[in-house]
Structure formats: C-alpha cells, structure tokens
CSV table of C-alpha atoms and ligand atoms in Angstrom, one decimal:
chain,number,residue,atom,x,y,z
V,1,UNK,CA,-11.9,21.9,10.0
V,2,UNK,CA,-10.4,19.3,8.0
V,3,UNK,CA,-8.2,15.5,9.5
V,4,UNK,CA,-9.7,14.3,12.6
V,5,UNK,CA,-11.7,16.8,14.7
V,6,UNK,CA,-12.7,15.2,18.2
V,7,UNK,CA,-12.2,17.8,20.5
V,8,UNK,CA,-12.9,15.9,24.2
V,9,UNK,CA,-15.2,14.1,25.1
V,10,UNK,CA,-18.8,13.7,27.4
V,11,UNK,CA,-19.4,11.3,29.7
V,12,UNK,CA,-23.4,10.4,30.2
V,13,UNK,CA,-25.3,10.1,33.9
V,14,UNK,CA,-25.8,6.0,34.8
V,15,UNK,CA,-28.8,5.1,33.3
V,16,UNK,CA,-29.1,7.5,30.9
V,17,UNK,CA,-27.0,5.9,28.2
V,18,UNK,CA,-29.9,4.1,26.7
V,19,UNK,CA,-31.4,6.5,24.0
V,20,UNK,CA,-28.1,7.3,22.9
V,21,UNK,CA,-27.1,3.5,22.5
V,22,UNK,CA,-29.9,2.5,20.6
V,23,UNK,CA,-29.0,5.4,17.8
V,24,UNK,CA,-31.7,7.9,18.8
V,25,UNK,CA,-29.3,11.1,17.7
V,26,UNK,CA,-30.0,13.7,21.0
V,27,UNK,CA,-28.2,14.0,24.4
V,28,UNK,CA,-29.9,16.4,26.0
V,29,UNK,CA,-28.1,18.2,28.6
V,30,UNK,CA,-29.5,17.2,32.0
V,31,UNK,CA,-28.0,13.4,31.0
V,32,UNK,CA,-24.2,14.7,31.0
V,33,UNK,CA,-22.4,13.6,34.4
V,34,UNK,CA,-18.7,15.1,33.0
V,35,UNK,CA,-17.3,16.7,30.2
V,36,UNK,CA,-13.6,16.0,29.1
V,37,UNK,CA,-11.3,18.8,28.1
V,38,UNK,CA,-12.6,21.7,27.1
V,39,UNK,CA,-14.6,21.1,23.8
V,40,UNK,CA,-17.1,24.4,22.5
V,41,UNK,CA,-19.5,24.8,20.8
V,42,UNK,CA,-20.0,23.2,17.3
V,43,UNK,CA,-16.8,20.7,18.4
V,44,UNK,CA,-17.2,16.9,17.9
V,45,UNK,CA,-17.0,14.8,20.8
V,46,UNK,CA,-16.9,11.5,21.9
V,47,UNK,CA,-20.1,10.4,23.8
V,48,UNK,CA,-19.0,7.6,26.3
V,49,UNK,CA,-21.1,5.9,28.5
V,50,UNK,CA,-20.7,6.3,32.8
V,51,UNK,CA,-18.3,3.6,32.8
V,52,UNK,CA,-16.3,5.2,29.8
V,53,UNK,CA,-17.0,3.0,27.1
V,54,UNK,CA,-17.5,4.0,23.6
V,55,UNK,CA,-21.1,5.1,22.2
V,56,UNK,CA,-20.6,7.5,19.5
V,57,UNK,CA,-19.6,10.6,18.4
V,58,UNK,CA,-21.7,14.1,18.1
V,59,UNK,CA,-21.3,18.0,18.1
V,60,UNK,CA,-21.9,19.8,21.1
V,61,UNK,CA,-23.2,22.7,22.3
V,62,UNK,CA,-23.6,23.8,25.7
V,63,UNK,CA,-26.2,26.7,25.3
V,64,UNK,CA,-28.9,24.0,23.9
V,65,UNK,CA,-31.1,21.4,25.9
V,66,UNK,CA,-30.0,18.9,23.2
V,67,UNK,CA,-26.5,19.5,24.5
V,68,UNK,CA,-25.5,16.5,21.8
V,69,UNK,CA,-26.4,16.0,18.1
V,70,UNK,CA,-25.2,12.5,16.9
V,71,UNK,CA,-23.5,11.8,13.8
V,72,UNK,CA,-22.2,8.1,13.9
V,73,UNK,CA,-22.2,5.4,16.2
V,74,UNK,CA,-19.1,3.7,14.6
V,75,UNK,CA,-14.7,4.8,15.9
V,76,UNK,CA,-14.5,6.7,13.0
V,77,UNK,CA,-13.4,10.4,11.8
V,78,UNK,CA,-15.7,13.2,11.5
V,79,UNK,CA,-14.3,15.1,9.2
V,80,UNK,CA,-14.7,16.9,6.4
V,81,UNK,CA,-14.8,13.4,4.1
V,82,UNK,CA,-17.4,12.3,6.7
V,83,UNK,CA,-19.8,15.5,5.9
V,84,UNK,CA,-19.1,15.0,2.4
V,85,UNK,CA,-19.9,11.4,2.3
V,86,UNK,CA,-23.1,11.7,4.7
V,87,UNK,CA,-23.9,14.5,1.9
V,88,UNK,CA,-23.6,12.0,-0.8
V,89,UNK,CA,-25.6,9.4,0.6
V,90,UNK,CA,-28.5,11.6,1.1
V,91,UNK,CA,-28.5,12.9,-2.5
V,92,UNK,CA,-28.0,8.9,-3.4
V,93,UNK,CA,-30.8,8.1,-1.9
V,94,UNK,CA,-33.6,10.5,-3.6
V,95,UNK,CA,-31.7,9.3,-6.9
V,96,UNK,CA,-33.1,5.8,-5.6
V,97,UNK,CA,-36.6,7.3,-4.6
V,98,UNK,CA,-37.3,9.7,-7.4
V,99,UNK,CA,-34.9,9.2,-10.7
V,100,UNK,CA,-34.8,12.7,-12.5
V,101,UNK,CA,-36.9,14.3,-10.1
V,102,UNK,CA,-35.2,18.3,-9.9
V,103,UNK,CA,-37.6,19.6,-6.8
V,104,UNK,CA,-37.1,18.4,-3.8
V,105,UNK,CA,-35.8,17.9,0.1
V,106,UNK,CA,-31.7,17.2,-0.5
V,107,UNK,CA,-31.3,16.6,3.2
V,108,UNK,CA,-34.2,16.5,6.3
V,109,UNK,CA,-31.7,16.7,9.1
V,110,UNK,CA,-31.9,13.4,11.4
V,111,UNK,CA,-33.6,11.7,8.8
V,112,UNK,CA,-30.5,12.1,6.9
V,113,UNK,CA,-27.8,11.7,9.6
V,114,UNK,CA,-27.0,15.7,9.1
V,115,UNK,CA,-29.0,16.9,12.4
V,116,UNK,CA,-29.7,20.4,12.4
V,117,UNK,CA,-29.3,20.5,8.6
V,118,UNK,CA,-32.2,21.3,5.9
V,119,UNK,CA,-31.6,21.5,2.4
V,120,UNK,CA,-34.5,21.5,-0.4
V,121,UNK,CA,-33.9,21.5,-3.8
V,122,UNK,CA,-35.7,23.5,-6.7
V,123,UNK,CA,-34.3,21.8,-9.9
V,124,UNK,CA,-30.6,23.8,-10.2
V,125,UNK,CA,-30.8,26.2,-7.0
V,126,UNK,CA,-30.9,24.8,-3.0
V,127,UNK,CA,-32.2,26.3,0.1
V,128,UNK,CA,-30.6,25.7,2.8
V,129,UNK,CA,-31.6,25.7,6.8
V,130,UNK,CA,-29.1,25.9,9.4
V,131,UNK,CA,-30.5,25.4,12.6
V,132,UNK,CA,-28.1,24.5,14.8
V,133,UNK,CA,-24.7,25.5,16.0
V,134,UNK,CA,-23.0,22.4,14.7
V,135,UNK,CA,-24.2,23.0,11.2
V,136,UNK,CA,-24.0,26.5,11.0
V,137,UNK,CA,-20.5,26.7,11.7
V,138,UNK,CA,-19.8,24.1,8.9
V,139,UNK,CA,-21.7,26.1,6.6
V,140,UNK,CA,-18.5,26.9,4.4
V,141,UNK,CA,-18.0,23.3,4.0
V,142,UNK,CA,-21.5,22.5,3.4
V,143,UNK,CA,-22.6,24.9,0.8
V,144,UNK,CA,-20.4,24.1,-2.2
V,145,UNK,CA,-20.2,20.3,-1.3
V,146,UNK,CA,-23.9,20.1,-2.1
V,147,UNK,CA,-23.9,22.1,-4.7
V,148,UNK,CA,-21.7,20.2,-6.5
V,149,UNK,CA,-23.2,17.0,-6.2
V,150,UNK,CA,-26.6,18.2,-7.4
V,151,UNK,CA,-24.9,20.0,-10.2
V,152,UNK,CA,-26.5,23.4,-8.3
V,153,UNK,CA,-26.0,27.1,-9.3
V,154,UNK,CA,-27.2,28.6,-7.2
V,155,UNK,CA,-27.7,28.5,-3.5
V,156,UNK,CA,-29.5,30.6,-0.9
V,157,UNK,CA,-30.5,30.4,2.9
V,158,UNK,CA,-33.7,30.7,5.1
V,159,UNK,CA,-32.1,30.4,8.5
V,160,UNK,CA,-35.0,32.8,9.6
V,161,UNK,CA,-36.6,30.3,11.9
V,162,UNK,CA,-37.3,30.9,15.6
V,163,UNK,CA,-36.0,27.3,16.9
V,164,UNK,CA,-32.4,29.1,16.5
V,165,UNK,CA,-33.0,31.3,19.5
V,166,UNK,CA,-32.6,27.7,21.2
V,167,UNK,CA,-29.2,27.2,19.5
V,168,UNK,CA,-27.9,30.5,20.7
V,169,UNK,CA,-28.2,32.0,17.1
V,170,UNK,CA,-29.1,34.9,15.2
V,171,UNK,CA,-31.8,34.3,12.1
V,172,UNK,CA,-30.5,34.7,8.9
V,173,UNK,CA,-31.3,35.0,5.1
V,174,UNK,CA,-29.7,35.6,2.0
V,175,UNK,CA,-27.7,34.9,-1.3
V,176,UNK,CA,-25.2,31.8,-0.2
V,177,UNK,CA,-24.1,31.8,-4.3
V,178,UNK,CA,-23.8,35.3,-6.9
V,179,UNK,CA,-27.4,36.6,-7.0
V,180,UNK,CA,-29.8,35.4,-8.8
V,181,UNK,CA,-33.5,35.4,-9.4
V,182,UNK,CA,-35.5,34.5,-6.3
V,183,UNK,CA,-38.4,33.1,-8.4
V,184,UNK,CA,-37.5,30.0,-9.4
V,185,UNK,CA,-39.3,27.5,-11.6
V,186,UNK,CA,-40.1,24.0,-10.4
V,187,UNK,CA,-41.9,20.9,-12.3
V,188,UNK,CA,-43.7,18.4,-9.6
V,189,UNK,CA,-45.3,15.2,-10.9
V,190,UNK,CA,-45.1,17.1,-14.5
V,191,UNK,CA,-47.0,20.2,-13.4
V,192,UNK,CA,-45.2,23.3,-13.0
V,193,UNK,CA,-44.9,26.1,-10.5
V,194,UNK,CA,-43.0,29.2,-9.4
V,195,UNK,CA,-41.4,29.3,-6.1
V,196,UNK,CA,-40.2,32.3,-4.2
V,197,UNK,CA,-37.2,31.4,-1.9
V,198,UNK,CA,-36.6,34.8,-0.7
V,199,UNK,CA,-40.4,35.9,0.3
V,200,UNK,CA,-42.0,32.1,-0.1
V,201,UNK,CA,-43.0,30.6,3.3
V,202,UNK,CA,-40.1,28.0,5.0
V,203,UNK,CA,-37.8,27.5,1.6
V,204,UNK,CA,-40.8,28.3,-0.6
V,205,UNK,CA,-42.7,25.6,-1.4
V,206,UNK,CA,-43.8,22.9,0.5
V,207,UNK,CA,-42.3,19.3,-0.9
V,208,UNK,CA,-43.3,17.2,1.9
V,209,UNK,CA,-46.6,16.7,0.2
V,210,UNK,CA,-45.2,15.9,-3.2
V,211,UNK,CA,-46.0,12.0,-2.9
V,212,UNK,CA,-49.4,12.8,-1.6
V,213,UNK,CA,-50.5,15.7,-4.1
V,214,UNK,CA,-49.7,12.2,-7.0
V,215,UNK,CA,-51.8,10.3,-4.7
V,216,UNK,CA,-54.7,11.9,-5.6
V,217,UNK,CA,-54.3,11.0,-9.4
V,218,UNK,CA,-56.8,8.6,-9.6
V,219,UNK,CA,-59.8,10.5,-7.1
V,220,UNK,CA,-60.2,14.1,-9.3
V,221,UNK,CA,-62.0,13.2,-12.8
V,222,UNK,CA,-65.1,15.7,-13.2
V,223,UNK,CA,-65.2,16.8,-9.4
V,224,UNK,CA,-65.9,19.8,-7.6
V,225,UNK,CA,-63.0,20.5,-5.0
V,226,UNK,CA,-62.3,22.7,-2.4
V,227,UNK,CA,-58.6,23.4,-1.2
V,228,UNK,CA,-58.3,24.8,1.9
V,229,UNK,CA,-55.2,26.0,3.0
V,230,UNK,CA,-54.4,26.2,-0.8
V,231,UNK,CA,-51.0,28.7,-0.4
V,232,UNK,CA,-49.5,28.8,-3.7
V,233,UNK,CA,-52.1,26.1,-5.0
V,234,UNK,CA,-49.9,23.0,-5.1
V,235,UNK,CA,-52.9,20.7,-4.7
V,236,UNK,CA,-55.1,23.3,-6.3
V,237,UNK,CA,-53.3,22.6,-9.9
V,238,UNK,CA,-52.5,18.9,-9.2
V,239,UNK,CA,-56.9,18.7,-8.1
V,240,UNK,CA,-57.2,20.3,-12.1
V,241,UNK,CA,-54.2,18.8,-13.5
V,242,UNK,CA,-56.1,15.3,-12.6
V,243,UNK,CA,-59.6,16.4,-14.2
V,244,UNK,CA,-61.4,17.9,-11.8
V,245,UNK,CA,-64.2,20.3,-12.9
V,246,UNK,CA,-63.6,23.1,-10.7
V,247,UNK,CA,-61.2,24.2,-8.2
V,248,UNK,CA,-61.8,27.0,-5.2
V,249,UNK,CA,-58.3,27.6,-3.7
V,250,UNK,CA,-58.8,29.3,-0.2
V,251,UNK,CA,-56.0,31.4,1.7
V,252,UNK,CA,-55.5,34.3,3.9
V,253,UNK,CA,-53.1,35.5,2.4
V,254,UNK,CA,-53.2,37.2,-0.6
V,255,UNK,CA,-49.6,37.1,-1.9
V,256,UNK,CA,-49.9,33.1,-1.2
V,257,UNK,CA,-52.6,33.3,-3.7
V,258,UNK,CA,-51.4,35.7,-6.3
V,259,UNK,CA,-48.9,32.8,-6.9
V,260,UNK,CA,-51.8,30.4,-6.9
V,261,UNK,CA,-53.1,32.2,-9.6
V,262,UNK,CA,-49.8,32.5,-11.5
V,263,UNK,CA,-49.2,28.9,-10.9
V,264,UNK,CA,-52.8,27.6,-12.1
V,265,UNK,CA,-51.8,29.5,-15.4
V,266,UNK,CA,-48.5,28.1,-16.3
V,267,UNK,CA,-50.2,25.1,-16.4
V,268,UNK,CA,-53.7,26.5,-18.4
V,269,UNK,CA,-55.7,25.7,-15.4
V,270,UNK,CA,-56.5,29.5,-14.8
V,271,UNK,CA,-60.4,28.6,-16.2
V,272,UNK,CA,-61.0,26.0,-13.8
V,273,UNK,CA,-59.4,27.4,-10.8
V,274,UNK,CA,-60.9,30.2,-8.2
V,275,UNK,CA,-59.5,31.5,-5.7
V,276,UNK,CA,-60.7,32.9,-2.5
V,277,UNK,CA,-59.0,34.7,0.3
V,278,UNK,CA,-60.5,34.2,3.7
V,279,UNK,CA,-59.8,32.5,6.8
V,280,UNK,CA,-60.6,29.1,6.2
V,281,UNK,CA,-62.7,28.6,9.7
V,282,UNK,CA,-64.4,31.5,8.6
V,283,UNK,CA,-64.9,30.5,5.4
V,284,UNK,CA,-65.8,27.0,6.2
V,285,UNK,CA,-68.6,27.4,9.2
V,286,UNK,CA,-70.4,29.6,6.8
V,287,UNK,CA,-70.8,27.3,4.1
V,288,UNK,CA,-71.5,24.1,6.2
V,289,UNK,CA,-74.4,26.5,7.7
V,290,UNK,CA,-75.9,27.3,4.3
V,291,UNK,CA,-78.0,24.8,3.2
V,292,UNK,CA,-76.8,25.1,-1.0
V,293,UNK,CA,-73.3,24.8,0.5
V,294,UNK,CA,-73.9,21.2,2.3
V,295,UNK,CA,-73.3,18.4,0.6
V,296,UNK,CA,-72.1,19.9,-2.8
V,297,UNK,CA,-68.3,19.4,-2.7
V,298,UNK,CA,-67.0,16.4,-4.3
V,299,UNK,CA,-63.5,16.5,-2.9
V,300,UNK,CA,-62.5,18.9,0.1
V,301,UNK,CA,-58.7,19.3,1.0
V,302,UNK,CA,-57.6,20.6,4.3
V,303,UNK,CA,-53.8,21.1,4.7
V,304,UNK,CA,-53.8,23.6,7.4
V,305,UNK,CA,-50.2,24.8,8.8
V,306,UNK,CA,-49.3,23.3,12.2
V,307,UNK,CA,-51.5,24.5,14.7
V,308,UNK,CA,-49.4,23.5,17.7
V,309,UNK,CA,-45.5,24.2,17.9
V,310,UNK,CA,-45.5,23.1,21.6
V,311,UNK,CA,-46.7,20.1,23.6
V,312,UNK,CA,-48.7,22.0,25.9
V,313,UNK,CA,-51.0,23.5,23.3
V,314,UNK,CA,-51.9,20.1,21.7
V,315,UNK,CA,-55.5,20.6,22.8
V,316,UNK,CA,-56.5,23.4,21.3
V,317,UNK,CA,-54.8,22.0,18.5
V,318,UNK,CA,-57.0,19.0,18.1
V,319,UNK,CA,-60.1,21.0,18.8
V,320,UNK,CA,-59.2,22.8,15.4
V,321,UNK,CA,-58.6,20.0,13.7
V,322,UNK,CA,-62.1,18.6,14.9
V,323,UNK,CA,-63.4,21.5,13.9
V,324,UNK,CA,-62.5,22.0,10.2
V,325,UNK,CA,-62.9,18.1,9.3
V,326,UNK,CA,-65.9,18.3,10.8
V,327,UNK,CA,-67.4,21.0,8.6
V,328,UNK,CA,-65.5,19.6,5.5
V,329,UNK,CA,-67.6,16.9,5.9
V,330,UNK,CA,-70.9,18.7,6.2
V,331,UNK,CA,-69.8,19.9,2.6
V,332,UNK,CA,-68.7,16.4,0.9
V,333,UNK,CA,-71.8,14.8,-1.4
V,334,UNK,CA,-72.3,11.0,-0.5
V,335,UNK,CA,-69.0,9.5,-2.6
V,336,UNK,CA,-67.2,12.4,-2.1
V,337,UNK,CA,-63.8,12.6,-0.7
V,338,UNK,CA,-62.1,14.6,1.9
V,339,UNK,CA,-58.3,14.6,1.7
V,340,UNK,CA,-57.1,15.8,5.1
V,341,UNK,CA,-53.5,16.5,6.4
V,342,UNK,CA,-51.1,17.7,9.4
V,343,UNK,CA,-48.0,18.7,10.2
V,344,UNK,CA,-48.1,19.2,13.8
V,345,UNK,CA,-45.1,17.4,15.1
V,346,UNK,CA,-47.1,17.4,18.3
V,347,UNK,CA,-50.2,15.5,17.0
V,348,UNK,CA,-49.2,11.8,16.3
V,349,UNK,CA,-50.4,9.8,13.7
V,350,UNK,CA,-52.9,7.6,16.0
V,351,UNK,CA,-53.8,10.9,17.6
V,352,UNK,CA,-54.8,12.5,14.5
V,353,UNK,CA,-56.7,9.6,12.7
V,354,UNK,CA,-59.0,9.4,16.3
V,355,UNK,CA,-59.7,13.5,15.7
V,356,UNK,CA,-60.7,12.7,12.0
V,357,UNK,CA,-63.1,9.5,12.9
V,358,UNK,CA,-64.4,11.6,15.6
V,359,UNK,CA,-65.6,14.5,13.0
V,360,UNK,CA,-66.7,12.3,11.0
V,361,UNK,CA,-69.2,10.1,13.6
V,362,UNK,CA,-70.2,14.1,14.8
V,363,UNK,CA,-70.8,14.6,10.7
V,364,UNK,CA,-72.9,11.4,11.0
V,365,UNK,CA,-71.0,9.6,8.0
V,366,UNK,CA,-69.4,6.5,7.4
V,367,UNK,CA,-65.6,6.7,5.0
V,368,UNK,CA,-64.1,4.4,3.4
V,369,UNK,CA,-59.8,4.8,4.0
V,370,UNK,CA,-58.4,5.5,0.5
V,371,UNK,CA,-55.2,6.6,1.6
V,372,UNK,CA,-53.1,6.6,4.7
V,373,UNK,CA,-49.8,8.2,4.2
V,374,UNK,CA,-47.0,10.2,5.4
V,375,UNK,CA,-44.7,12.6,4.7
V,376,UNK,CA,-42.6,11.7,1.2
V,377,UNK,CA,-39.6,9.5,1.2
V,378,UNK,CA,-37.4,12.7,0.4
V,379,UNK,CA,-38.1,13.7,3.9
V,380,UNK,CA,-36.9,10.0,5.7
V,381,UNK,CA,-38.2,8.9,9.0
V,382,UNK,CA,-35.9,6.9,11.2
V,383,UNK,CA,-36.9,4.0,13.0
V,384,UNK,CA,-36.7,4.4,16.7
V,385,UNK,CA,-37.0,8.5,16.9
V,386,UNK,CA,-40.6,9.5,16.7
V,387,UNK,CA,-39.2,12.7,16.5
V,388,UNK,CA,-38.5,12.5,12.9
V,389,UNK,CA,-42.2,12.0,11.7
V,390,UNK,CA,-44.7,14.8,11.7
V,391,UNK,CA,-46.9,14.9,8.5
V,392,UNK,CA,-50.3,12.8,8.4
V,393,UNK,CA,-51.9,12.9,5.4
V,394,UNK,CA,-56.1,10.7,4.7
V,395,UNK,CA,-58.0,10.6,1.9
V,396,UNK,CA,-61.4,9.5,3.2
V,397,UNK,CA,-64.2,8.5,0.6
V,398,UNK,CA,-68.3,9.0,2.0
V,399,UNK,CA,-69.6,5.9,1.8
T,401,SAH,N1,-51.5,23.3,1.0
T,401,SAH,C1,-50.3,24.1,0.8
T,401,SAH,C2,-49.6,24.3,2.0
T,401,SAH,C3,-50.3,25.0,3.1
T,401,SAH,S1,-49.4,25.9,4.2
T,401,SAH,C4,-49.5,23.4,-0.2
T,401,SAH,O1,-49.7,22.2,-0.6
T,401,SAH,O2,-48.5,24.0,-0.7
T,401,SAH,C5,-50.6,26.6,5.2
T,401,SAH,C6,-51.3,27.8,4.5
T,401,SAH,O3,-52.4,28.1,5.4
T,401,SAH,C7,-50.5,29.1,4.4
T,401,SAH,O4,-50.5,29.5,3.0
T,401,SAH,C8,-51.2,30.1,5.2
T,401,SAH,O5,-51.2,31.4,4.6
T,401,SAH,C9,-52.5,29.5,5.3
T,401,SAH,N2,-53.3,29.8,6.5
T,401,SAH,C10,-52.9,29.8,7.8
T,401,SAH,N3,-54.0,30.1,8.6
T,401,SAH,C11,-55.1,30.2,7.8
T,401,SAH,C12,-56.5,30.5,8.1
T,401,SAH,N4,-56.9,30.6,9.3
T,401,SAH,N5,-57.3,30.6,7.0
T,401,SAH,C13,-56.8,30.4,5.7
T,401,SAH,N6,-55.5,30.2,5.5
T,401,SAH,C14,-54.6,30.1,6.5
C-alpha cells in the first residue's frame, strides 16, 4: 500500500455534489450515480462530481451507508506519506494545545482528517479504535507510525464497538505491541490516575472532559459535591484536588468505583472522598425527596453516559436529562453550583441548554452561566460537519 493508490473512481447523483464540495468528509451511498472500475473495499477513489469534474479523494466501501470517507480535497497522492503526514499534523497540533501533556486523544477521526480512526494516548502507551473498513485495513501502517511520533511503547486496540457491524466488521481487542501491563498510569492537570485499557470503558478513561474537569479549578474551595456518574472518579479527585470539603462519587458499577477509590488515594484524597454505588436516578429522586437531602449540596456534577445512540430515541433522552438536572437542583444550597454534561451526539448544544433551563424554571431557581463549554481541543470540531461535536458541558451557579 505504498506510491499512488487511487483505485477508480465515483461519480456523485446531480445535485448531490454539494456536501462533498463544501469539505463535509461523507458520501453516503444513495448519492452515487456510477462507479469507475472496479475499486473494493478500503480502496481510495476519486470522488468526481455528475459532470466529472474533480472533488476529492476518499476510501470506499460498499457495505456501509457512508459509502465514502474523505481524506483531501486537493489532486494529490494518498499514500502512505499522506497517512503519515495527516498523522503528524494531528500529534502537532495537541503539542500546540497542551505542551507536555502525556494523556490524551492523538487523533478523533474527522476532527483530525483520519475518518474512522481513534487514537488516545496515556503518557507512553496508545489505544487505538478502528472503526471503519478504510482504517482497519491500514492498520499495519498506522500503528508503528504513531507510535513513533509520540515516542510510544506500547500500543493496544479497543475495536470492540458495535458501530463496526455497520462497516462489515468483526469487533476486536488486544495487544497491538509485546504485552504489557493493562493498568496504566496517567497525570491530568497534575492529578494522577490509573487507567485500565483492556477492561476500562471505550479506551479507559475518558479525556474529552480533561479541559472541563480544570475548569472547575476556581468553583471547589470548602464545598460539599456530589459526582454523579463518577466512573473511575476523574472529577471526583479533581472536585478534592481543588479544595472541596467532601466528595460522594456515585456509580453502578462497582469495578468503576474500585478504581475511584484507588484513584482518590494516589492522590491522598481517600479522606475526603466517598463513594456510593447506586443508580444515580435512584439515588438522586431519593435524596431530592428527603427533606435533610434538599438544598445541602454545594456543587452537584452530572456526567451521565449518552442516553441516546439513535435519532429516534432523542425523547426519552431529554426526558432523562430533565429529570436528573431537575433533582440536582432540588439538592444545590442557594450559591451552589451544578456542573452538568452530555455526550449524546443526538442532543445538540441548543437542545441541551433548553432541557437544563427547563429543570431549572421546574426547580424554581434562577443560575447564573459560569461555564459554557465543549468537548477539549484534543478532540477538534470541524466547521461545517455538526457531526463532529457531541459533548456539552454547564456549570450553572444558584443565584
Ligand atoms: N464522569 C466520568 C465519566 C462517566 S461515564 C468521568 O469523568 O470519567 C458514565 C458512567 O455512568 C459509567 O461509569 C457508568 O457505569 C455509569 N452509569 C451508567 N448508568 C448509570 C446509572 N443509571 N446510575 C449510575 N451510574 C450509571
């Protein structure tokens, strides 16, 4: 797979050329009027408008709706130089976002120009995700390239996501490198934690939040916190690391919070932080019903996993986010803060800030907007494809 690989080309419907043209990176099947030669699957390809003229150049495959995964929109090769170099720039740019930083997302796929490819760093060992045809088959390519620009020793995969049923593939996990020990240690914003990458949900530990977890540097000092949703306590130890008085970390699972517990006591915190396993809906309509409960929490965080993974269950989605902001602030004290987040991709950000100010009018308080973020810059959004932005993230002080 080295030299020039363009193996045919794909000729898009009339009308359907604009997406394409204005660098949104997916063709999705139903817009293909003719394919030239005989390209297969994981082969690059010229995408040409009806009328034949040049747009750009992708990898294909046929058994996926997104028929068409862009990689550039300039008449150059796609080689191996051209993964190399797409790899480069993405590791260039979190040098530029985060000097020295040793834990976090290498490459987020479109964000990075490497659709289909996700690779997260924990200091000198990378996870990687292949979800897609196109990247899996480069894999060979892919592995020791990165590695060696991040100076990595070890590598290991967590292709053992559903959305590669779509693809036409197989999940998959395992050593990529030699074996080595699957708990690895990470420091984020100068706290420390241990992340699993063999048993550890997605690669292990979730980095989108990195930017957001500092955020909360200056709202902890001498406050009582809830963290719901804690999993291995990220915001748990940052909520203590920052000065709060006390920490309850909620989960439902219990090997999520074994590693809370380990985590809060790398970093001395074990004193300050409790830890509660319990469904959180559970958990929190109980409290907001007892009387001692409302109105004592000083800060409560809800980082719940995405509750929709389809368009069609959006609803019900929302009506659980309603629900748990709405209780979380039954629990804040007047001043306090709720620090709310979510990762539905289906939930936009307008969408989820309406949801929020809704709970909060049903709560019958008024919040000043301390933060309104996103997801961190290691995992980039492009302009123009929505598709590439899914984490909301509002800290919300009681006024
Ligand atoms: N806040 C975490 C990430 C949360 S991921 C961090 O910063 O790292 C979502 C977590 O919610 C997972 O650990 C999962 O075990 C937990 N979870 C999912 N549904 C739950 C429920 N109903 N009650 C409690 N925890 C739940």
């Amino acid at each position: 797979m080295t030299g020039h690989t363009v193996r045919g080309a794909i000729k898009l419907r009339r009308g359907r050329e604009a997406r394409a043209r204005a660098g949104h990176p997916w063709v999705y099947a139903g817009e293909i009027e003719e394919v030239v030669g005989d390209p297969i699957g994981g082969d690059v390809v010229d995408v040409l408008s009806s009328s034949g003229a040049f747009i750009g150049r992708g990898y294909v495959n046929f058994k996926s709706q997104i028929a068409i995964r862009m990689l550039t929109w300039r008449d150059e090769p796609v080689d191996d130089q051209w993964f190399v170099r797409t790899l480069s720039k993405a590791v260039e740019h979190r040098r530029l976002i985060a000097p020295g930083c040793r834990a976090m997302r290498l490459v987020h796929s479109e964000g990075d120009g490497l659709p289909g490819l996700i690779v997260d760093a924990y200091d000198d060992c990378l996870v990687f995700q292949f979800l897609t045809l196109g990247m899996d088959l480069r894999r060979a390519l892919l592995v020791p390239a990165l590695m060696q620009l991040w100076g990595a020793k070890h590598a290991y995969e967590r292709s053992d996501v559903r959305s590669r049923e779509y693809e036409g593939l197989e999940q998959r996990a395992g050593f990529l490198s030699q074996p080595f020990d699957v708990n690895r240690s990470i420091v984020e914003n100068g706290f420390r934690f241990m992340v699993d990458v063999e048993r550890g949900q997605k690669t292990g530990h979730f980095l989108d939040q990195r930017e957001n977890r500092a955020s909360l540097a200056g709202y902890c000092e001498g406050r009582k916190v809830l963290d719901c949703f804690s999993y291995t306590g990220a915001f748990a130890v940052h909520a203590a690391g920052y000065g709060a008085a006390r920490v309850t970390a909620v989960d439902i699972s219990a090997s999520a919070l074994e590693q809370a517990r380990r985590n809060a006591a790398l970093n001395g915190f074990d004193d300050r932080v409790q830890l509660v396993e319990a469904n959180v809906f559970d958990y929190l309509r109980e409290k907001a019903s007892s009387p001692e409960a409302r109105g004592s929490y000083d800060m409560v965080i809800l980082d719940p996993p995405a509750f929709t993974k389809t368009r069609h269950a959006t609803e019900s989605a929302l009506r659980g986010y309603k629900e748990i902001n709405l209780r979380a602030a039954h629990l804040l004290a007047d001043g306090g803060i709720l620090v709310t987040s979510s990762c539905s991709h289906h939930v936009d950000d307008y969408t989820f800030v309406q949801v929020v100010e809704s709970a909060l009018k049903d709560a019958g308080r008024r919040a000043r907007v301390l933060e309104h973020r996103g997801q961190g810059r290691d995992h980039p959004v492009l302009a123009g494809v929505p598709e590439t932005s899914y984490l909301k993230f509002l800290v919300l002080q009681m006024v």
